[in-house]
Coordinates of C-alpha atoms and ligand atoms in Angstrom, one line a residue:
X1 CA 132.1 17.9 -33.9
X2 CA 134.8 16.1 -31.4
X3 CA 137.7 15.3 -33.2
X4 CA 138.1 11.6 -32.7
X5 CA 141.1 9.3 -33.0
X6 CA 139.2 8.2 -35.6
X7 CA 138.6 11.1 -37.9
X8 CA 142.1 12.1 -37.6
X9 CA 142.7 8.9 -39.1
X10 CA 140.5 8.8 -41.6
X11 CA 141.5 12.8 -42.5
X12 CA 145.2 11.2 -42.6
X13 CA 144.0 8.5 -44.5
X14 CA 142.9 10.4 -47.5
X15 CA 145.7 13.3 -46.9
X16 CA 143.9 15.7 -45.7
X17 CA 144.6 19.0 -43.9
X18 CA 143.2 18.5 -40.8
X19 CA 142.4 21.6 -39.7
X20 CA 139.7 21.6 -42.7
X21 CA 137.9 18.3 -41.2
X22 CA 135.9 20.9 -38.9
X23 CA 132.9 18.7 -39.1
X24 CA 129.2 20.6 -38.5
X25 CA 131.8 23.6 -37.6
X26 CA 130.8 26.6 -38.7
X27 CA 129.8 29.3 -41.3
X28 CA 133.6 30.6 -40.8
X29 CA 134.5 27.6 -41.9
X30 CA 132.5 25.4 -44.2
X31 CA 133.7 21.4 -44.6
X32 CA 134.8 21.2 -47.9
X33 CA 133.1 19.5 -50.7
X34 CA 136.0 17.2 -51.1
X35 CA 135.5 15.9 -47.4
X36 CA 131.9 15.3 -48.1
X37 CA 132.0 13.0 -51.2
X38 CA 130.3 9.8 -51.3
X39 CA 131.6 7.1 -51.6
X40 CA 134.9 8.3 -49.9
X41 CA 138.1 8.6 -52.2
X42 CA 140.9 7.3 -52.0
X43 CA 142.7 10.2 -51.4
X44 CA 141.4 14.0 -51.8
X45 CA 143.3 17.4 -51.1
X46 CA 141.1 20.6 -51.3
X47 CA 142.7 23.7 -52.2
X48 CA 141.0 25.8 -50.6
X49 CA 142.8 29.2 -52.4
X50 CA 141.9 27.9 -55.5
X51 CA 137.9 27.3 -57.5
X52 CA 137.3 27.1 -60.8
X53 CA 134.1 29.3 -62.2
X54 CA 131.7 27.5 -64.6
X55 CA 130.8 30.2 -66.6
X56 CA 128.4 31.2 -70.0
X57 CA 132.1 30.6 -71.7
X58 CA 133.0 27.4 -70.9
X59 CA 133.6 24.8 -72.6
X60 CA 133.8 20.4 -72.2
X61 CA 136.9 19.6 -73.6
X62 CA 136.4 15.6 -74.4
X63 CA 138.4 13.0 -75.9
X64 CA 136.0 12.0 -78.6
X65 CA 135.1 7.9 -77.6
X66 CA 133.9 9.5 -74.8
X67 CA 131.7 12.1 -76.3
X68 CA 128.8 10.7 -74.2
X69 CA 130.2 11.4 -70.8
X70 CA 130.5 14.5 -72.2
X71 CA 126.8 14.7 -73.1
X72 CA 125.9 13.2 -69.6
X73 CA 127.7 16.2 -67.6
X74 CA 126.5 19.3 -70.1
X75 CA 122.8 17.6 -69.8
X76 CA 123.1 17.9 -66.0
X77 CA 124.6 21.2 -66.1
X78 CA 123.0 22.7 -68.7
X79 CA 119.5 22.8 -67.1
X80 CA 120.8 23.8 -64.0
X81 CA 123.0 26.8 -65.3
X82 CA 121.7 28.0 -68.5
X83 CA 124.8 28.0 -69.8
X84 CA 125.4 26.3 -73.6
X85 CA 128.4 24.3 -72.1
X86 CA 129.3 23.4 -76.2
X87 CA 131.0 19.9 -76.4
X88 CA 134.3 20.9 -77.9
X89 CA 137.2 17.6 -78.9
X90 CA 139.8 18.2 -76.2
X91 CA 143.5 19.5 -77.3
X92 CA 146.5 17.3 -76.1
X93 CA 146.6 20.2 -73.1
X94 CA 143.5 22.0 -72.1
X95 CA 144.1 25.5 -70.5
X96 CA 140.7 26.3 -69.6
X97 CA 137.2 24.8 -69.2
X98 CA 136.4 21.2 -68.2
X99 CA 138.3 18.6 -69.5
X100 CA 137.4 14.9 -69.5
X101 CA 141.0 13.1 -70.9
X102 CA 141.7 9.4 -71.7
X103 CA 145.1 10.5 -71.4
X104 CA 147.8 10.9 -68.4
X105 CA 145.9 9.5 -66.0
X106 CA 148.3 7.1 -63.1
X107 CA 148.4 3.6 -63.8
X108 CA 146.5 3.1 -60.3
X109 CA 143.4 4.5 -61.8
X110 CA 143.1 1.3 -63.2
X111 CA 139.8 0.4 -64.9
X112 CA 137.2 2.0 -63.2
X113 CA 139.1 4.7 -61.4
X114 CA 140.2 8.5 -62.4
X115 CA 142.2 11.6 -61.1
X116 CA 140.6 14.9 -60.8
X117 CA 142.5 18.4 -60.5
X118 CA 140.5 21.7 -60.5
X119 CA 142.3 24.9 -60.4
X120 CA 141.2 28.2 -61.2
X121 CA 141.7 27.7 -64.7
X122 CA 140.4 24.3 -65.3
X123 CA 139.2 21.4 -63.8
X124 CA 140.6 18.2 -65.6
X125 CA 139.6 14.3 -65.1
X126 CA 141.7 11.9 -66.4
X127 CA 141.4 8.3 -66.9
X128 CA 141.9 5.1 -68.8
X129 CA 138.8 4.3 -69.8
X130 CA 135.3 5.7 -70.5
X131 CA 133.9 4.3 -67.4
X132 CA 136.7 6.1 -65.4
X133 CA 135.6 8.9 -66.4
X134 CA 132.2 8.5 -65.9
X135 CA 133.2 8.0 -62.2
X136 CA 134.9 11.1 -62.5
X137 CA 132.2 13.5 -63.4
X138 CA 129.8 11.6 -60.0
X139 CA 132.5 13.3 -58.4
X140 CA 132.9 16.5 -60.0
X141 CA 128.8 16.6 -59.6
X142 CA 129.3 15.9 -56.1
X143 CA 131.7 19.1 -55.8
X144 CA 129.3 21.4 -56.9
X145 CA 126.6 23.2 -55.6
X146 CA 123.6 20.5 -54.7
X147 CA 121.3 23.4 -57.2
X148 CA 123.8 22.1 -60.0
X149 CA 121.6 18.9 -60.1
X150 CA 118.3 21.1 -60.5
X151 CA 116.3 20.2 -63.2
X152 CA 115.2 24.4 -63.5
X153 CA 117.7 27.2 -64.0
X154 CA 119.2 28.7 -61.1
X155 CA 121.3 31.3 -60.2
X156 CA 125.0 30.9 -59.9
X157 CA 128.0 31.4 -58.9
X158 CA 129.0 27.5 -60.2
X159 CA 132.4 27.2 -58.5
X160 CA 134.3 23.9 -58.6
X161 CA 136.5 24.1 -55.6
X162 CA 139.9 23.7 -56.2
X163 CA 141.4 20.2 -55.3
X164 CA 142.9 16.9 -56.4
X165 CA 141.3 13.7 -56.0
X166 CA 143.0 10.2 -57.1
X167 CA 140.3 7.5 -56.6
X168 CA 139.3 3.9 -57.6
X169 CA 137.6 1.3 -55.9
X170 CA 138.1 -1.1 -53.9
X171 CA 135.6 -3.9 -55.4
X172 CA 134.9 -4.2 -59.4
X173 CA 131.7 -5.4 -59.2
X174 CA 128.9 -2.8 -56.8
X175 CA 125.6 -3.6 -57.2
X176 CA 121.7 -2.9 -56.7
X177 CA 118.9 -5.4 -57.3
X178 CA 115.4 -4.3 -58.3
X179 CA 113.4 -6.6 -58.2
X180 CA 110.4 -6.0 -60.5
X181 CA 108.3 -8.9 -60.2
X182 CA 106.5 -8.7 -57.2
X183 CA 105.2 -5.3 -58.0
X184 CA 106.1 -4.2 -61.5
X185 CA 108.2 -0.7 -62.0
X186 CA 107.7 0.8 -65.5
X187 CA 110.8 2.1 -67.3
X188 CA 111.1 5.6 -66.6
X189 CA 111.1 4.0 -62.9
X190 CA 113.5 2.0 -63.4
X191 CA 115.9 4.7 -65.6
X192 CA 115.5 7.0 -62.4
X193 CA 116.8 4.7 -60.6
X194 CA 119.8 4.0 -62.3
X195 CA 120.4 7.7 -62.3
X196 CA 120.5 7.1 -58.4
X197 CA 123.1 4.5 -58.1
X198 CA 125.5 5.3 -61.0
X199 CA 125.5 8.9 -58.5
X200 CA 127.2 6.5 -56.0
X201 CA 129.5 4.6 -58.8
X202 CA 127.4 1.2 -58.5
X203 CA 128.1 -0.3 -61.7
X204 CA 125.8 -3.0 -61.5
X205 CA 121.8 -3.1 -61.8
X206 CA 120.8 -7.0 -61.2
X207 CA 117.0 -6.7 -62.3
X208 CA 115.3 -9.8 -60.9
X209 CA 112.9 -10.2 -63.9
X210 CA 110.8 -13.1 -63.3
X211 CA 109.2 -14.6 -59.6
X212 CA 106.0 -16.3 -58.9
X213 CA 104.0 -13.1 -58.8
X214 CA 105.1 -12.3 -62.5
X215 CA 107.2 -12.8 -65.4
X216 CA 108.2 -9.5 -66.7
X217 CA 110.0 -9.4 -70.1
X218 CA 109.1 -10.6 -73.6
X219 CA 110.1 -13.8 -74.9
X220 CA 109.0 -14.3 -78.5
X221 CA 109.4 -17.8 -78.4
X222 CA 107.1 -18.0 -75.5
X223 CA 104.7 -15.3 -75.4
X224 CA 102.5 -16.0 -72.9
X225 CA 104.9 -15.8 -70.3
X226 CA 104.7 -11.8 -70.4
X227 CA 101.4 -11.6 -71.5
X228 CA 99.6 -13.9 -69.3
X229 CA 102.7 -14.1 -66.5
X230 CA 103.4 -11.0 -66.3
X231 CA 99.3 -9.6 -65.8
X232 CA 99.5 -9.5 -62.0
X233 CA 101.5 -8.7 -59.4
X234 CA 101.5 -8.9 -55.1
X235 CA 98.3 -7.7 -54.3
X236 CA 96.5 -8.3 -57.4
X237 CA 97.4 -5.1 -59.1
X238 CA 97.6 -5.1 -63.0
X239 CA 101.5 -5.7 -63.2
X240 CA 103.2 -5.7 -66.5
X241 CA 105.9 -6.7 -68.6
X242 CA 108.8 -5.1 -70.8
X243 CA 108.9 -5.5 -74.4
X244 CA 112.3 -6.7 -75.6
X245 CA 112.6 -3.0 -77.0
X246 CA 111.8 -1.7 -73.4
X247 CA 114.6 -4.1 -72.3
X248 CA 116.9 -3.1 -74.5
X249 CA 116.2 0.5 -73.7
X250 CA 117.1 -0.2 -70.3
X251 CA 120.3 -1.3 -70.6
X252 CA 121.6 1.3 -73.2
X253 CA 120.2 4.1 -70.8
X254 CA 122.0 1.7 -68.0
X255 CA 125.3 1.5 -70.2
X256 CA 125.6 5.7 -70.8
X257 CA 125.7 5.7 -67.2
X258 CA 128.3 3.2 -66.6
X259 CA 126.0 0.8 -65.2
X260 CA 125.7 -3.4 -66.7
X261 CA 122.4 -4.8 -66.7
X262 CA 122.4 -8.2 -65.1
X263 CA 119.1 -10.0 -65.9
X264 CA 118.0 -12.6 -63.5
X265 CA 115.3 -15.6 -64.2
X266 CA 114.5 -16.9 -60.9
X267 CA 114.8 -21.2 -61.5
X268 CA 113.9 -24.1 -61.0
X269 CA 111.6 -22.3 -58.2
X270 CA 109.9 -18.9 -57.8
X271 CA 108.9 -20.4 -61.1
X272 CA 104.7 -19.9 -60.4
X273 CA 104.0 -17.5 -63.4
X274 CA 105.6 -19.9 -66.0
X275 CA 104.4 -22.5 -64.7
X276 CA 100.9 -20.8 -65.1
X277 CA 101.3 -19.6 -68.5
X278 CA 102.4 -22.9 -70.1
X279 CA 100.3 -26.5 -68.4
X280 CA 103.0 -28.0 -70.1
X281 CA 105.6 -26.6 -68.5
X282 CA 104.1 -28.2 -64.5
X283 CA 104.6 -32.2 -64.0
X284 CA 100.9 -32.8 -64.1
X285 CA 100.2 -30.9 -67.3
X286 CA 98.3 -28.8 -65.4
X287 CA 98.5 -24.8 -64.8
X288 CA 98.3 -23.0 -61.4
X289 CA 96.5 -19.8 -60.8
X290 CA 98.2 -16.8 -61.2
X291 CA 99.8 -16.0 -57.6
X292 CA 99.5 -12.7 -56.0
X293 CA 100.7 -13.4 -52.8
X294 CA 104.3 -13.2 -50.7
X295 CA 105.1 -16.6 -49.8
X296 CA 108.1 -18.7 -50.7
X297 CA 109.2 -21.7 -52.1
X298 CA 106.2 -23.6 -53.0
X299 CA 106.8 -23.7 -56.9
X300 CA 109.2 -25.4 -59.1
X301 CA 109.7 -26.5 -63.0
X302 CA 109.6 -30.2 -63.5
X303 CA 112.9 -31.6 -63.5
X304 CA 111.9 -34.5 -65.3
X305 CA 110.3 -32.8 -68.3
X306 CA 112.7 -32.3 -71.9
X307 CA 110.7 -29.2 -72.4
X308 CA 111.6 -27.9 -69.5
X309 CA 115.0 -27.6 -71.2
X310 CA 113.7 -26.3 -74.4
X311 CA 112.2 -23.6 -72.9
X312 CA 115.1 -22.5 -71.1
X313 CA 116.9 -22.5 -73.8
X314 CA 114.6 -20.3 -75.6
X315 CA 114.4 -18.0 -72.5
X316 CA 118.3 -17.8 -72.1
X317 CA 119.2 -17.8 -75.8
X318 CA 116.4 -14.7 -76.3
X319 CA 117.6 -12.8 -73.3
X320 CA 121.3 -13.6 -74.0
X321 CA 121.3 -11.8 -77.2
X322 CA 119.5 -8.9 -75.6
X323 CA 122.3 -8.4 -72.8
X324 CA 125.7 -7.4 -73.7
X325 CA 126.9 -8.4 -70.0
X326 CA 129.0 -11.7 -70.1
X327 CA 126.4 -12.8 -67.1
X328 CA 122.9 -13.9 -66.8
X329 CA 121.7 -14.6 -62.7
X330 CA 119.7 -18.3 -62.8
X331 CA 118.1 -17.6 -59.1
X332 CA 118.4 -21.0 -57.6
X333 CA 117.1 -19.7 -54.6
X334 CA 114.6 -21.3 -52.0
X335 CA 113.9 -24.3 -54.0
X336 CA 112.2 -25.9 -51.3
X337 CA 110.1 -28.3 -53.2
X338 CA 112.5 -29.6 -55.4
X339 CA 114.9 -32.4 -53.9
X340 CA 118.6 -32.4 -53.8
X341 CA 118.7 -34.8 -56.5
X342 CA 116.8 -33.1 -58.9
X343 CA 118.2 -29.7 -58.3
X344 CA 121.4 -30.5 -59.0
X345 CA 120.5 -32.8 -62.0
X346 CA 118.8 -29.7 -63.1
X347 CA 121.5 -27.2 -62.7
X348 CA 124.2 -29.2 -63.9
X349 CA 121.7 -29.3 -67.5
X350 CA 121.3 -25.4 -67.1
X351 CA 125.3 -24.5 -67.1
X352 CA 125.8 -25.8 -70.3
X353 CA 122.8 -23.4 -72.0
X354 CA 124.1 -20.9 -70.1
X355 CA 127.9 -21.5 -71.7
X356 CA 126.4 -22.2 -75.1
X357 CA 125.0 -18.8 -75.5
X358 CA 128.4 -17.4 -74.2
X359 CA 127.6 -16.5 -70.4
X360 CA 128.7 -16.8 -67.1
X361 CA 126.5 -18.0 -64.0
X362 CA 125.4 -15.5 -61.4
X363 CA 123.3 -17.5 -58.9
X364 CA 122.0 -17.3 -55.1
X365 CA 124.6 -19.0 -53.3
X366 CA 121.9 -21.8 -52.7
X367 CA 123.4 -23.2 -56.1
X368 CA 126.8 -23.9 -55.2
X369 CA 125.1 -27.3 -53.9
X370 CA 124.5 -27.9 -57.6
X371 CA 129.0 -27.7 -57.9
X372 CA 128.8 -24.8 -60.8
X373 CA 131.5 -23.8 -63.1
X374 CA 134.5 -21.8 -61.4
X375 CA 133.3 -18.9 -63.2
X376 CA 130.0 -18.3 -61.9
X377 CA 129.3 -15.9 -59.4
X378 CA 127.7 -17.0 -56.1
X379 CA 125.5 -14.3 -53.7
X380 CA 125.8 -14.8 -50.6
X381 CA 122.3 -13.5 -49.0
X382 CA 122.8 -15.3 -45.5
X383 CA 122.3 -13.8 -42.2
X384 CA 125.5 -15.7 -40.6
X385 CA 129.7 -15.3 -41.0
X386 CA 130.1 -18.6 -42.5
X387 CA 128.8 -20.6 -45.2
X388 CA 130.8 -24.3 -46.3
X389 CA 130.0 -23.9 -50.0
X390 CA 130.9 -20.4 -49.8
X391 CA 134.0 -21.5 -48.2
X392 CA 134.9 -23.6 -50.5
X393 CA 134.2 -22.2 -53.2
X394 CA 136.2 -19.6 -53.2
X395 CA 139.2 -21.6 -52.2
X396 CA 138.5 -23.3 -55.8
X397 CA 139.0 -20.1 -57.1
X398 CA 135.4 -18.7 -57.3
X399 CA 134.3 -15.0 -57.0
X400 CA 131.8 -14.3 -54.5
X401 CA 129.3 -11.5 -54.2
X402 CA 128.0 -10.6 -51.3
X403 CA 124.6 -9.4 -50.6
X404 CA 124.6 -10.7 -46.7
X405 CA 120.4 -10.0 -45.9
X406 CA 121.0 -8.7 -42.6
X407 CA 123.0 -5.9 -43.9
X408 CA 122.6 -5.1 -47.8
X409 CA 118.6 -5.9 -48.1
X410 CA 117.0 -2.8 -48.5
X411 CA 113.9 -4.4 -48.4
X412 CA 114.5 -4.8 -44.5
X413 CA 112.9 -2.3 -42.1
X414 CA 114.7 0.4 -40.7
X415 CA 113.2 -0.2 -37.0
X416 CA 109.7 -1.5 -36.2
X417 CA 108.0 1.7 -37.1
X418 CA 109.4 1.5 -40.6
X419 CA 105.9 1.7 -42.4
X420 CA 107.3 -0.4 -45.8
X421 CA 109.4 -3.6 -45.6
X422 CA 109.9 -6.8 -43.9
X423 CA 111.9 -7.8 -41.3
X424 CA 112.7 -11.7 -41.5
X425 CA 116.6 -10.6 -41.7
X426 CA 115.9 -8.0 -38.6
X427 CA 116.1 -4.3 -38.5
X428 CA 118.9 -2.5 -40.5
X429 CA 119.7 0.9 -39.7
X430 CA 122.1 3.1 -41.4
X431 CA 124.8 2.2 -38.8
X432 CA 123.9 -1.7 -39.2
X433 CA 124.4 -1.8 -42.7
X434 CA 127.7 0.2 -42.6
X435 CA 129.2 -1.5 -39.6
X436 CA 130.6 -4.4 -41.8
X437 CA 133.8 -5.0 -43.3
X438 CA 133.2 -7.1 -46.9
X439 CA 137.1 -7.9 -46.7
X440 CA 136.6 -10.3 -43.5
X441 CA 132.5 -11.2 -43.6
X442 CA 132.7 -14.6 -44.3
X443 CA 134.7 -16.8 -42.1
X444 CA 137.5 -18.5 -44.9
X445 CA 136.9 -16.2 -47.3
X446 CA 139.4 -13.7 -47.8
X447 CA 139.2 -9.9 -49.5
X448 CA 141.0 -11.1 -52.6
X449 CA 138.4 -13.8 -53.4
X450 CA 135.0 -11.2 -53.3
X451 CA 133.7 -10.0 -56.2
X452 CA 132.1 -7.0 -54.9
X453 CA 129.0 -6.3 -52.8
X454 CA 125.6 -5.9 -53.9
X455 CA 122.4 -4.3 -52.2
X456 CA 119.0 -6.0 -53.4
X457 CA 115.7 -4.2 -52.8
X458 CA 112.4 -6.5 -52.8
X459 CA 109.4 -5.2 -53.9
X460 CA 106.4 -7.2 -51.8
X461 CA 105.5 -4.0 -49.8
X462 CA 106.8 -1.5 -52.4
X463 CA 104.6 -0.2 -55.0
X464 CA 106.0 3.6 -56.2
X465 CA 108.9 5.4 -56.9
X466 CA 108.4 6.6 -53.1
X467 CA 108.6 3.6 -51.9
X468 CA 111.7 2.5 -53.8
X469 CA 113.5 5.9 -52.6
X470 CA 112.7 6.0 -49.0
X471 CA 114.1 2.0 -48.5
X472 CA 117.3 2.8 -51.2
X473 CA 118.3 6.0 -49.1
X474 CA 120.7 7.2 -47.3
X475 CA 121.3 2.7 -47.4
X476 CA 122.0 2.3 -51.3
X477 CA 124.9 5.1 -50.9
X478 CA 126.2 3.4 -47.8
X479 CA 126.7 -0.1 -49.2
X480 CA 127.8 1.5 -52.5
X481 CA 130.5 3.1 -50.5
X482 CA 131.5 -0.5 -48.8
X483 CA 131.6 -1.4 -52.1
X484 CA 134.3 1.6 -53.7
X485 CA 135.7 2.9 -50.5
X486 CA 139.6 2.1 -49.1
X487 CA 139.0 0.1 -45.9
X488 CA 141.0 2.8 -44.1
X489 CA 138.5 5.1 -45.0
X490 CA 136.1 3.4 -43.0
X491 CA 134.8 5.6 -40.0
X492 CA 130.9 6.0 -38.8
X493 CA 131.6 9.5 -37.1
X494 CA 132.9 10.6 -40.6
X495 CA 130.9 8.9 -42.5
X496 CA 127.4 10.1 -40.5
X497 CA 128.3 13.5 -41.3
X498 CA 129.6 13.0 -45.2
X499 CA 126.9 11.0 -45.9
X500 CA 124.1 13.7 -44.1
X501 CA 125.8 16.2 -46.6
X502 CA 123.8 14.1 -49.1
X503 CA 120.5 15.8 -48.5
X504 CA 120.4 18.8 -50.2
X505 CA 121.3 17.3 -53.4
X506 CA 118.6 14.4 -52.7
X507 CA 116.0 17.3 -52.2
X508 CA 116.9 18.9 -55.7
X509 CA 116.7 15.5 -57.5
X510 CA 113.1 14.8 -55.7
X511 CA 114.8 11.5 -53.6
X512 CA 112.4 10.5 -51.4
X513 CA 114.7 9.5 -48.2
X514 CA 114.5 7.9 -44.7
X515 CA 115.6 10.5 -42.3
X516 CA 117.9 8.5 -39.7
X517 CA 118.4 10.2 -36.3
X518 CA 121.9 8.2 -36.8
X519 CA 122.5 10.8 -39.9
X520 CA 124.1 14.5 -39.2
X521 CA 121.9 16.1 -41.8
X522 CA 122.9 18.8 -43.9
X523 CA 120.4 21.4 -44.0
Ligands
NGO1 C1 114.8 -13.8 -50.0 C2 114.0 -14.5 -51.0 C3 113.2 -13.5 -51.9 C4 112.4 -12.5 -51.0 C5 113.4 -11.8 -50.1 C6 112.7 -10.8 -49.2 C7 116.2 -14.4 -51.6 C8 117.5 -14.6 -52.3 N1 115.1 -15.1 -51.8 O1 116.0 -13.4 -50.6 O2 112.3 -14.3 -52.7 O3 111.8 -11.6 -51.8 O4 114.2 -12.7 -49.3 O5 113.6 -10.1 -48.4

């Protein structure tokens, strides 16, 4: 590889030695692991003189309230190594082994963030809180050998290379939507992927839960709306629903993993399989047909209806108490059939069941019309720079995600040959969606008033596991690393060959993955 301007810059940026950023270089001299991280550090320093052997003796050394990340990284390196890798409470100063501390760690960590120092007689993470070092062991995983993620036993050596990383990100809030009612994805589905993005530090999985093709979690109060609601899907294919047990499976899985489940209900439109479940629910009294097609905005509650309210304060009381996250997503998105008027009558009735049951509104920025409370979280999904509401609303103070279409949707084709996908929001290649800064998107909106970015993935032309894979990657990582990485680290010739050193680790998990010709793939 040339060394551009820019790599020096970026190898500068995170203090590196230079004369390790040899790029595709050579057996001689292999990039080290700590160049090839995803999403970049802040800062990492290899030592190359220094690795620290996992071995049949070592031990996790853990602070005990974080006994599960403890149980997260022997799981993973168990199967892989063979090794009993016994969970053992971690002394004030660990001399060997791995140790995962809620102590010592820089006050720059912050939150979410964590220092890392292997050596060759320890490797040691440090943070302040769980989560921090949850972020810590996706690195360490990312150190090792891609076989350490092998679900069979393999043959060693298991060397951490030596180093020190100091890292936290940029954004709070990184996100992936699934959505899961257009084609319905069972559990162990959806647990897989979460494995996926909590492997890239996205600490957010927004599971859009309800659409006009299906309605796919239990409400006792209104149990027709899973049963009957949730029968179908795009296509016509059976579909499905998850029990509030299923749900709350979900999110604990979610929560080990450092990920928050944010549920959405798609309202007052994409509202079809309510509408057909309960007559009483439509205007006229009368149901629809189930819908198993991929249009748009053609459905919408009736404003003008008390129950209407009723029910969605059944819907947001039940799922409140099933979601430990302080935020529900209300959709709000494409209500094309319902007037001005009566969308913002009916918003401004659904903040205030939303604040009785203790939550925050997450919405499609399509709400801001409806003048929500400071608090709530707006996505921006537009395809342009600027958006007035957007504008304004975060000079009132207001968070904003952003999930711009022409750059986060996964859903979107790669190029026209992409087989899956659509395309309304144009092609997005690897390069597309990295070429954006989330600091200075949106004309008037400054770094300091985004919430984080977010990268949603529709399902009207995904149907398996596959499918989900090959649209996710190599764009999921990239938009999680928007999301965590230092703007300084920002580079496409580094970033092409860091994020190509991805595949062989994708190929032990199973990932199904879009080969880009934009990509320098790791063999
Ligand atoms: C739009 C629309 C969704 C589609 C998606 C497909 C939003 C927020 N509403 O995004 O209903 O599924 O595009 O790309």
């Amino acid at each position: 590889m040339r060394r551009t301007a820019g790599t020096l810059l970026l190898a500068a940026a995170l203090g590196l030695a230079v004369t390790t950023f040899g790029g595709s270089a050579t057996a001689a001299t292999p990039r080290s692991a700590y160049l090839n991280v995803v999403p970049a550090p802040v800062s990492a320093q290899p030592n190359a003189a220094a690795a620290y052997p996992i071995t049949a003796n070592t031990r996790i050394y853990v602070d005990p309230s974080a006994n599960q990340v403890g149980d997260y990284l022997a799981g993973i390196l168990r199967r892989s190594t063979g090794f009993p890798l016994p969970i053992t409470p971690a002394p004030a100063t660990p001399t060997d082994g791995i140790a995962l501390l809620l102590t010592g760690a820089g006050t720059q960590v912050g939150a979410q963030g964590y220092q890392l120092d292997a050596s060759t007689a320890k490797v040691v993470i440090r943070a302040q809180t769980v989560d921090g070092l949850r972020a810590g062991v996706q690195t360490l995983r990312q150190l090792l050998p891609a076989k350490a993620d092998s679900p069979t036993v393999q043959s060693g050596p298991w060397a951490v290379p030596g180093g020190h990383v100091l890292d936290y990100p940029r954004f709070a809030q990184r996100g992936a939507m699934l959505d899961v009612a257009r084609h319905f994805f069972p559990v162990g589905t959806v647990k897989r992927y979460i494995d996926e993005i909590a492997l890239y530090k996205v600490n957010v999985l927004h599971l859009h839960l309800a659409d006009d093709q299906g309605w796919r979690i239990e409400i006792k109060s209104w149990p027709k709306l899973a049963t009957y609601g949730g029968s179908t899907e795009v296509g016509g294919g059976p579909g499905g629903y998850y029990t509030q047990a299923d749900y709350q499976g979900i999110v604990a899985y979610a929560q080990s993993r450092g990920v928050t489940v944010i549920p959405e209900i798609d309202m007052p439109g994409h509202t079809n399989a309510a509408l057909a479940s309960y007559a009483e629910l439509n205007c006229n009294g009368v149901a629809p047909p189930l819908y198993t097609g991929t249009d748009v905005g053609f459905s919408s509650l009736c404003i003008s209806k008390d129950v209407t309210y009723t029910f969605l304060d059944d819907v947001i009381r039940e799922l409140s108490a099933l979601t430990p996250s302080p935020y529900l997503h209300i959709g709000g998105d494409e209500a094309k059939v319902t007037s001005d008027p009566d969308y913002i009558a009916f918003e401004q009735k659904v903040f205030p069941i939303l604040q009785k049951y203790g939550k925050h509104a997450e919405g499609w920025h399509d709400f801001l019309k409806a003048n929500p409370p400071t608090s709530a979280v707006p996505e921006f999904w537009g395809t342009t720079n600027s958006d007035a509401n957007v504008t304004a609303a975060a000079q009132r103070g207001t968070k904003i995600l952003l999930a711009p279409a022409n750059k986060t949707y996964l859903d979107m084709k790669y190029n026209s040959s992409t087989p899956l996908g659509q395309n309304w929001a144009g092609y997005i290649e690897v390069k597309t969606a990295f070429n954006w800064n989330p600091g200075s998107y949106l004309q008037g909106v400054p770094e300091s008033a985004i919430a984080g970015v977010e990268a949603p993935l529709w399902s009207e032309t995904l149907v398996t596991t596959r499918d989900i894979e090959y649209m996710a990657f190599p764009r999921l990582p990239t938009i999680a690393e928007l999301g965590w990485s230092p703007a300084a680290t920002h580079n496409w010739t580094a970033f092409r060959a860091r994020l190509g050193a991805q595949a062989p680790r994708w190929k032990v998990l199973g990932i199904n993955y879009y080969p880009s010709s934009q990509i320098v793939w790791a063999k």
